[in-house]
Short mmCIF file of C-alpha atoms and ligand atoms in Angstrom, two decimals:
data_model
loop_
_atom_site.label_atom_id
_atom_site.label_comp_id
_atom_site.label_asym_id
_atom_site.label_seq_id
_atom_site.Cartn_x
_atom_site.Cartn_y
_atom_site.Cartn_z
CA MET A 14 0.10 0.05 -0.24
CA ARG A 15 1.56 3.82 -1.17
CA SER A 16 1.06 7.26 0.30
CA LEU A 17 1.42 10.46 -1.11
CA ILE A 18 3.58 12.62 1.57
CA ASP A 19 6.36 14.31 0.02
CA ILE A 20 6.81 14.69 -4.18
CA GLN A 21 9.90 12.64 -3.34
CA ASP A 22 8.16 8.78 -2.44
CA LEU A 23 7.26 9.13 -6.47
CA SER A 24 10.59 8.44 -8.23
CA PRO A 25 10.72 10.93 -12.07
CA ALA A 26 9.49 7.40 -13.92
CA GLU A 27 6.43 7.77 -11.92
CA ILE A 28 5.86 11.30 -12.31
CA ASP A 29 6.22 10.46 -15.74
CA GLU A 30 3.71 8.36 -16.38
CA LEU A 31 0.82 10.06 -13.96
CA ILE A 32 1.45 12.70 -16.28
CA GLN A 33 0.93 10.25 -18.96
CA THR A 34 -2.06 9.07 -18.11
CA ALA A 35 -3.68 12.57 -16.62
CA ASN A 36 -2.67 13.95 -20.50
CA ASP A 37 -4.83 10.44 -21.90
CA ILE A 38 -7.73 11.30 -19.21
CA ILE A 39 -7.72 14.87 -20.74
CA GLU A 40 -8.02 13.30 -24.32
CA ASN A 41 -10.36 10.08 -23.46
CA PRO A 42 -12.83 11.19 -20.01
CA LYS A 43 -14.98 8.23 -20.85
CA LYS A 44 -12.49 5.87 -21.35
CA TYR A 45 -11.85 6.33 -17.30
CA ALA A 46 -15.80 7.28 -16.13
CA GLU A 47 -16.11 3.93 -14.50
CA VAL A 48 -12.56 2.40 -13.21
CA CYS A 49 -13.44 3.63 -8.96
CA ARG A 50 -16.75 2.62 -8.82
CA GLY A 51 -17.54 1.29 -5.48
CA LYS A 52 -14.44 3.35 -3.89
CA LYS A 53 -14.84 6.11 -1.59
CA LEU A 54 -12.24 9.18 -0.80
CA ALA A 55 -11.86 10.31 2.51
CA THR A 56 -10.79 14.47 2.39
CA LEU A 57 -10.24 15.77 5.60
CA PHE A 58 -9.19 20.26 5.89
CA PHE A 59 -9.14 21.15 9.22
CA GLU A 60 -7.28 24.06 7.12
CA PRO A 61 -9.19 26.46 4.21
CA SER A 62 -8.74 25.02 0.76
CA THR A 63 -11.01 25.65 -2.75
CA ARG A 64 -9.50 24.42 -4.73
CA THR A 65 -7.48 21.14 -3.29
CA ARG A 66 -10.57 19.26 -1.67
CA LEU A 67 -13.39 20.37 -4.91
CA SER A 68 -10.26 19.18 -7.11
CA PHE A 69 -10.01 15.97 -5.12
CA GLU A 70 -13.70 15.36 -4.63
CA ALA A 71 -14.51 16.07 -8.39
CA ALA A 72 -11.35 13.69 -9.16
CA MET A 73 -12.55 11.02 -7.96
CA TYR A 74 -16.61 11.68 -8.98
CA GLU A 75 -14.94 11.34 -12.43
CA LEU A 76 -13.48 8.51 -11.60
CA GLY A 77 -17.17 7.16 -10.46
CA GLY A 78 -16.52 6.68 -6.99
CA ASN A 79 -17.84 8.30 -3.38
CA VAL A 80 -16.73 10.77 -0.99
CA LEU A 81 -16.84 11.19 2.14
CA SER A 82 -15.30 14.59 3.04
CA VAL A 83 -14.93 16.88 6.78
CA SER A 84 -14.79 19.76 5.13
CA SER A 85 -13.60 22.00 8.98
CA GLY A 86 -11.68 20.74 11.48
CA GLY A 87 -14.64 22.24 14.09
CA SER A 88 -16.87 20.19 13.12
CA SER A 89 -15.45 16.51 13.60
CA SER A 90 -14.07 15.32 17.05
CA ALA A 91 -10.56 16.62 16.64
CA ALA A 92 -12.07 19.90 17.55
CA LYS A 93 -12.43 17.18 21.11
CA GLY A 94 -9.32 16.94 20.81
CA GLU A 95 -8.85 13.98 19.13
CA SER A 96 -5.74 12.37 17.75
CA VAL A 97 -4.73 12.86 13.59
CA ALA A 98 -3.77 8.64 14.92
CA ASP A 99 -6.62 7.85 16.33
CA THR A 100 -8.68 9.91 13.33
CA ALA A 101 -7.22 7.82 10.32
CA LYS A 102 -7.85 4.52 11.83
CA THR A 103 -11.59 5.22 12.56
CA VAL A 104 -11.84 6.82 9.13
CA SER A 105 -10.02 3.59 7.92
CA CYS A 106 -12.96 1.60 8.50
CA TYR A 107 -14.88 3.87 6.33
CA ALA A 108 -13.17 4.75 3.20
CA ASP A 109 -10.79 3.22 0.20
CA ILE A 110 -8.39 6.21 0.46
CA ILE A 111 -7.78 9.90 2.31
CA ALA A 112 -6.12 12.83 1.14
CA MET A 113 -5.66 14.50 4.44
CA ARG A 114 -4.55 18.16 4.50
CA HIS A 115 -3.68 19.82 8.58
CA PRO A 116 -2.17 22.82 10.03
CA LYS A 117 0.58 20.70 11.54
CA GLU A 118 4.03 19.72 9.40
CA GLY A 119 4.02 15.98 9.53
CA ALA A 120 -0.07 15.25 10.30
CA PRO A 121 -0.99 14.00 7.11
CA LEU A 122 3.00 11.22 7.87
CA VAL A 123 0.90 10.69 11.56
CA ALA A 124 -2.62 9.10 9.84
CA SER A 125 0.01 7.03 7.10
CA MET A 126 1.54 5.59 9.50
CA ASN A 127 -2.04 4.30 10.87
CA ALA A 128 -4.33 4.28 7.95
CA THR A 129 -5.23 0.92 6.42
CA ILE A 130 -5.18 2.50 3.42
CA PRO A 131 -3.64 5.70 1.37
CA VAL A 132 -2.85 9.02 2.66
CA ILE A 133 -2.44 11.31 0.46
CA ASN A 134 -0.49 14.84 2.13
CA ALA A 135 -2.61 17.87 0.86
CA GLY A 136 -1.05 20.02 2.22
CA ASP A 137 1.16 19.71 5.98
CA GLY A 138 1.09 23.41 7.53
CA GLY A 139 3.89 25.43 5.67
CA HIS A 140 5.98 22.13 5.21
CA ASN A 141 4.19 20.15 1.52
CA HIS A 142 2.13 19.70 -0.74
CA PRO A 143 2.33 17.48 -3.63
CA THR A 144 -0.96 17.12 -4.93
CA GLN A 145 0.12 20.62 -5.86
CA THR A 146 3.80 19.81 -7.61
CA LEU A 147 1.83 17.01 -9.55
CA THR A 148 -0.73 19.74 -11.42
CA ASP A 149 2.71 22.33 -11.54
CA LEU A 150 4.36 19.63 -13.11
CA LEU A 151 1.88 19.00 -15.06
CA THR A 152 1.57 22.03 -15.95
CA ILE A 153 5.02 22.44 -16.83
CA SER A 154 4.83 19.23 -18.91
CA ARG A 155 1.94 20.36 -21.35
CA GLU A 156 3.17 24.17 -21.07
CA LYS A 157 7.00 23.93 -22.12
CA GLY A 158 6.67 20.00 -23.81
CA ARG A 159 9.92 19.05 -21.37
CA LEU A 160 10.89 19.39 -17.24
CA ASP A 161 14.25 19.77 -17.42
CA ASN A 162 16.61 22.75 -18.83
CA LEU A 163 14.28 24.78 -17.50
CA THR A 164 15.47 28.32 -15.49
CA VAL A 165 12.21 29.36 -12.87
CA GLY A 166 12.20 31.86 -11.08
CA PHE A 167 9.99 31.49 -7.46
CA CYS A 168 8.62 34.76 -6.22
CA GLY A 169 7.01 36.18 -2.85
CA ASP A 170 6.24 34.72 0.36
CA LEU A 171 9.00 31.57 -0.16
CA LYS A 172 9.62 31.25 3.94
CA PHE A 173 6.21 29.67 4.52
CA GLY A 174 4.56 28.57 0.76
CA ARG A 175 4.79 24.97 1.09
CA THR A 176 3.55 24.52 -2.69
CA VAL A 177 7.19 26.09 -3.65
CA HIS A 178 9.17 23.85 -1.19
CA SER A 179 7.39 20.84 -2.59
CA LEU A 180 8.25 22.05 -6.47
CA ILE A 181 11.34 22.55 -5.86
CA SER A 182 12.54 18.78 -4.41
CA ALA A 183 10.39 17.89 -7.33
CA LEU A 184 12.37 19.99 -10.05
CA SER A 185 15.55 19.58 -8.38
CA ARG A 186 16.08 15.90 -10.15
CA TYR A 187 15.96 16.35 -13.42
CA THR A 188 18.99 18.05 -15.63
CA GLY A 189 19.07 21.61 -16.89
CA ILE A 190 17.17 23.08 -14.06
CA LYS A 191 17.80 26.77 -12.81
CA ILE A 192 16.44 28.03 -9.87
CA VAL A 193 16.25 32.60 -9.23
CA LEU A 194 14.30 32.45 -5.41
CA ILE A 195 13.10 35.54 -5.39
CA SER A 196 12.07 37.46 -2.25
CA PRO A 197 12.18 40.07 0.58
CA GLU A 198 15.13 38.72 2.61
CA GLU A 199 12.21 37.93 6.17
CA LEU A 200 10.64 35.13 3.50
CA THR A 201 13.69 33.96 1.94
CA VAL A 202 13.69 29.83 2.08
CA PRO A 203 13.92 28.32 5.09
CA GLY A 204 18.10 26.84 5.31
CA TYR A 205 16.63 22.44 4.87
CA ILE A 206 15.46 23.80 1.52
CA ARG A 207 18.46 25.13 0.40
CA THR A 208 20.79 22.97 2.03
CA ASP A 209 19.38 19.73 1.60
CA VAL A 210 17.66 19.52 -2.09
CA LEU A 211 19.40 22.93 -3.66
CA ASP A 212 22.98 22.02 -2.49
CA LYS A 213 22.69 18.27 -1.62
CA ASN A 214 22.12 17.50 -5.74
CA GLY A 215 23.96 20.38 -7.81
CA ILE A 216 20.75 22.88 -8.82
CA ASP A 217 22.54 26.18 -9.99
CA TYR A 218 19.94 28.56 -7.92
CA VAL A 219 20.70 32.84 -6.96
CA GLN A 220 18.23 34.10 -4.38
CA THR A 221 17.25 38.15 -4.79
CA THR A 222 14.83 39.87 -3.86
CA ASP A 223 14.96 42.17 -7.23
CA LEU A 224 12.44 40.45 -9.67
CA MET A 225 12.77 42.39 -12.66
CA SER A 226 16.57 42.37 -12.42
CA VAL A 227 15.72 38.88 -13.54
CA MET A 228 13.07 38.60 -14.67
CA PRO A 229 14.69 38.38 -18.86
CA GLU A 230 16.58 35.31 -17.83
CA LEU A 231 13.02 33.64 -16.34
CA ASP A 232 11.02 30.17 -18.61
CA ILE A 233 9.07 30.00 -15.94
CA LEU A 234 7.54 32.82 -13.18
CA TYR A 235 6.28 30.56 -9.76
CA MET A 236 4.11 33.66 -7.83
CA THR A 237 3.53 32.97 -4.43
CA ARG A 238 1.00 34.62 -2.33
CA VAL A 239 1.92 36.31 2.15
CA GLN A 240 0.63 33.17 3.94
CA ARG A 241 -0.63 35.79 6.11
CA GLU A 242 -2.32 32.16 8.74
CA ARG A 243 1.90 30.64 9.16
CA PHE A 244 2.44 35.26 9.71
CA PHE A 245 3.31 35.30 14.01
CA ASN A 246 1.79 38.97 14.05
CA GLU A 247 0.12 41.20 12.41
CA GLU A 248 2.40 43.69 11.98
CA ASP A 249 4.96 41.51 10.12
CA TYR A 250 1.98 40.85 7.41
CA LEU A 251 0.59 44.43 6.71
CA ARG A 252 4.27 45.38 5.83
CA LEU A 253 5.67 42.44 3.33
CA LYS A 254 2.66 40.93 1.87
CA ASP A 255 2.59 43.62 -1.06
CA SER A 256 6.05 43.12 -1.82
CA TYR A 257 5.63 41.97 -5.22
CA ILE A 258 3.30 42.42 -7.74
CA LEU A 259 2.95 41.58 -11.38
CA THR A 260 0.78 44.06 -13.49
CA PRO A 261 1.30 43.96 -17.03
CA ASP A 262 3.44 46.69 -17.17
CA LYS A 263 6.48 44.46 -15.64
CA LEU A 264 6.44 41.91 -18.38
CA LYS A 265 7.31 44.10 -21.12
CA SER A 266 11.56 42.33 -20.31
CA ALA A 267 9.10 39.10 -20.54
CA LYS A 268 10.32 35.87 -22.59
CA ALA A 269 7.46 36.22 -25.57
CA ASP A 270 6.63 32.14 -24.39
CA LEU A 271 7.11 32.77 -19.87
CA SER A 272 4.66 30.16 -18.35
CA ILE A 273 3.66 32.09 -15.19
CA MET A 274 1.28 30.41 -12.85
CA HIS A 275 0.17 30.75 -9.28
CA PRO A 276 -1.20 27.81 -7.17
CA LEU A 277 -3.99 29.76 -6.09
CA PRO A 278 -5.80 31.35 -3.89
CA ARG A 279 -4.67 34.76 -5.44
CA VAL A 280 -4.80 38.26 -3.26
CA ASN A 281 -3.10 40.70 -5.19
CA GLU A 282 -0.07 39.56 -6.26
CA ILE A 283 -1.01 38.98 -9.92
CA ALA A 284 -3.32 42.13 -11.04
CA VAL A 285 -6.38 40.93 -12.47
CA ALA A 286 -5.44 42.55 -16.61
CA ILE A 287 -3.32 40.10 -16.73
CA ASP A 288 -5.29 37.15 -17.00
CA ASP A 289 -6.05 37.58 -21.15
CA ASP A 290 -1.98 37.76 -20.87
CA PRO A 291 -1.59 34.41 -23.23
CA ARG A 292 1.07 33.80 -20.90
CA ALA A 293 -1.33 33.56 -17.53
CA CYS A 294 -0.53 29.61 -16.90
CA TYR A 295 -2.96 30.28 -13.04
CA PHE A 296 -6.30 28.33 -14.43
CA LYS A 297 -5.14 25.98 -16.56
CA GLN A 298 -3.41 24.41 -13.54
CA VAL A 299 -6.66 24.64 -11.56
CA PHE A 300 -7.31 22.04 -14.50
CA ASN A 301 -5.27 20.44 -14.53
CA GLY A 302 -5.19 20.15 -11.35
CA LYS A 303 -8.15 17.88 -10.93
CA ILE A 304 -6.92 15.36 -13.44
CA VAL A 305 -3.83 15.22 -12.24
CA ARG A 306 -5.25 13.67 -9.21
CA MET A 307 -7.81 11.15 -10.90
CA ALA A 308 -4.12 10.70 -12.54
CA LEU A 309 -3.07 9.21 -8.34
CA ILE A 310 -6.27 8.15 -7.07
CA MET A 311 -6.19 4.86 -10.33
CA LYS A 312 -2.77 4.56 -9.15
CA LEU A 313 -2.36 5.02 -4.82
CA LEU A 314 -6.12 2.76 -5.34
CA GLU A 315 -4.50 0.10 -8.10
CA VAL A 316 -7.07 0.54 -10.61
CA HIS A 317 -6.12 0.72 -14.41
CA ALA A 318 -8.92 1.76 -17.22
C1 NCD B 424 -1.18 26.73 -1.75
C2 NCD B 424 -1.55 25.88 0.21
O1 NCD B 424 -2.87 25.57 0.43
O2 NCD B 424 -0.40 25.98 -0.58
N1 NCD B 424 -2.81 26.63 -2.97
C3 NCD B 424 -3.23 25.68 -2.89
O3 NCD B 424 -3.68 24.57 -3.24
N2 NCD B 424 -3.94 25.78 -4.50
C4 NCD B 424 -1.32 28.45 -1.77
C5 NCD B 424 -1.98 29.33 -0.74
O4 NCD B 424 -2.22 28.64 0.20
O5 NCD B 424 -0.96 30.18 -1.06
#
């Protein structure tokens, strides 16, 4: 039985396979409409979510399966003090697979150690978000036709942005990747991302506070929101929240085939005027997120079309 807690739980070959399945689902959705008939997905979300929870649920419905859902910690026994381990054992009696989002780093890992069914990490605190990474990799592969030889800029809250941590980790396994880290000094990537991921894998990277100076070299610009809920005080959030706001003007020096990505939700870091720019990919990511989760659910449940 396999779970997905960290993107490194999947080999690059398995990621390729998921991307191929996802592309086939887009081409031939009918082929997949019944493959999870009789199976149940439990979504256990102890933190806010729109896309991740609904995309998991839509994915399971489109595979012909069913969904059980806890959509806020306050409405479940977690509010009575139940442990993640006990919740995982309990839900294993009702469902075939769990997708869990939790404010505490490591909670989905604890769930996977106690569940008797596969557990998918749907975001744990400021740590990891491997299914957003699958979404991002599918999007990059569809937009660029490759996952190697790319200069990828990450801009915004690189400290608390879990989607950033997981995507950097995934990209570190491909060749010819250059990472450009753009953030205020206070919001640089955690030390372990530099030492255990970038340095360890010999990845070429630079850190800067200046988006405009690096814009011309980027193939991908991955914008992120400042993660208000992970700040210790509101003053720091208010001071940092508008550090980077992408406007059409700022894209003048960008490559004609730049891909602008964002895991969403957007607050104000990308001007709405950019949404119609053909380089904007964030709503394509939303669509791809549902498709790649269909492929992932099939893989972990070991069902085939
Ligand atoms: C992200 C998350 O939850 O980490 N959202 C998502 O799942 N698409 C990004 C964010 O909240 O800023």
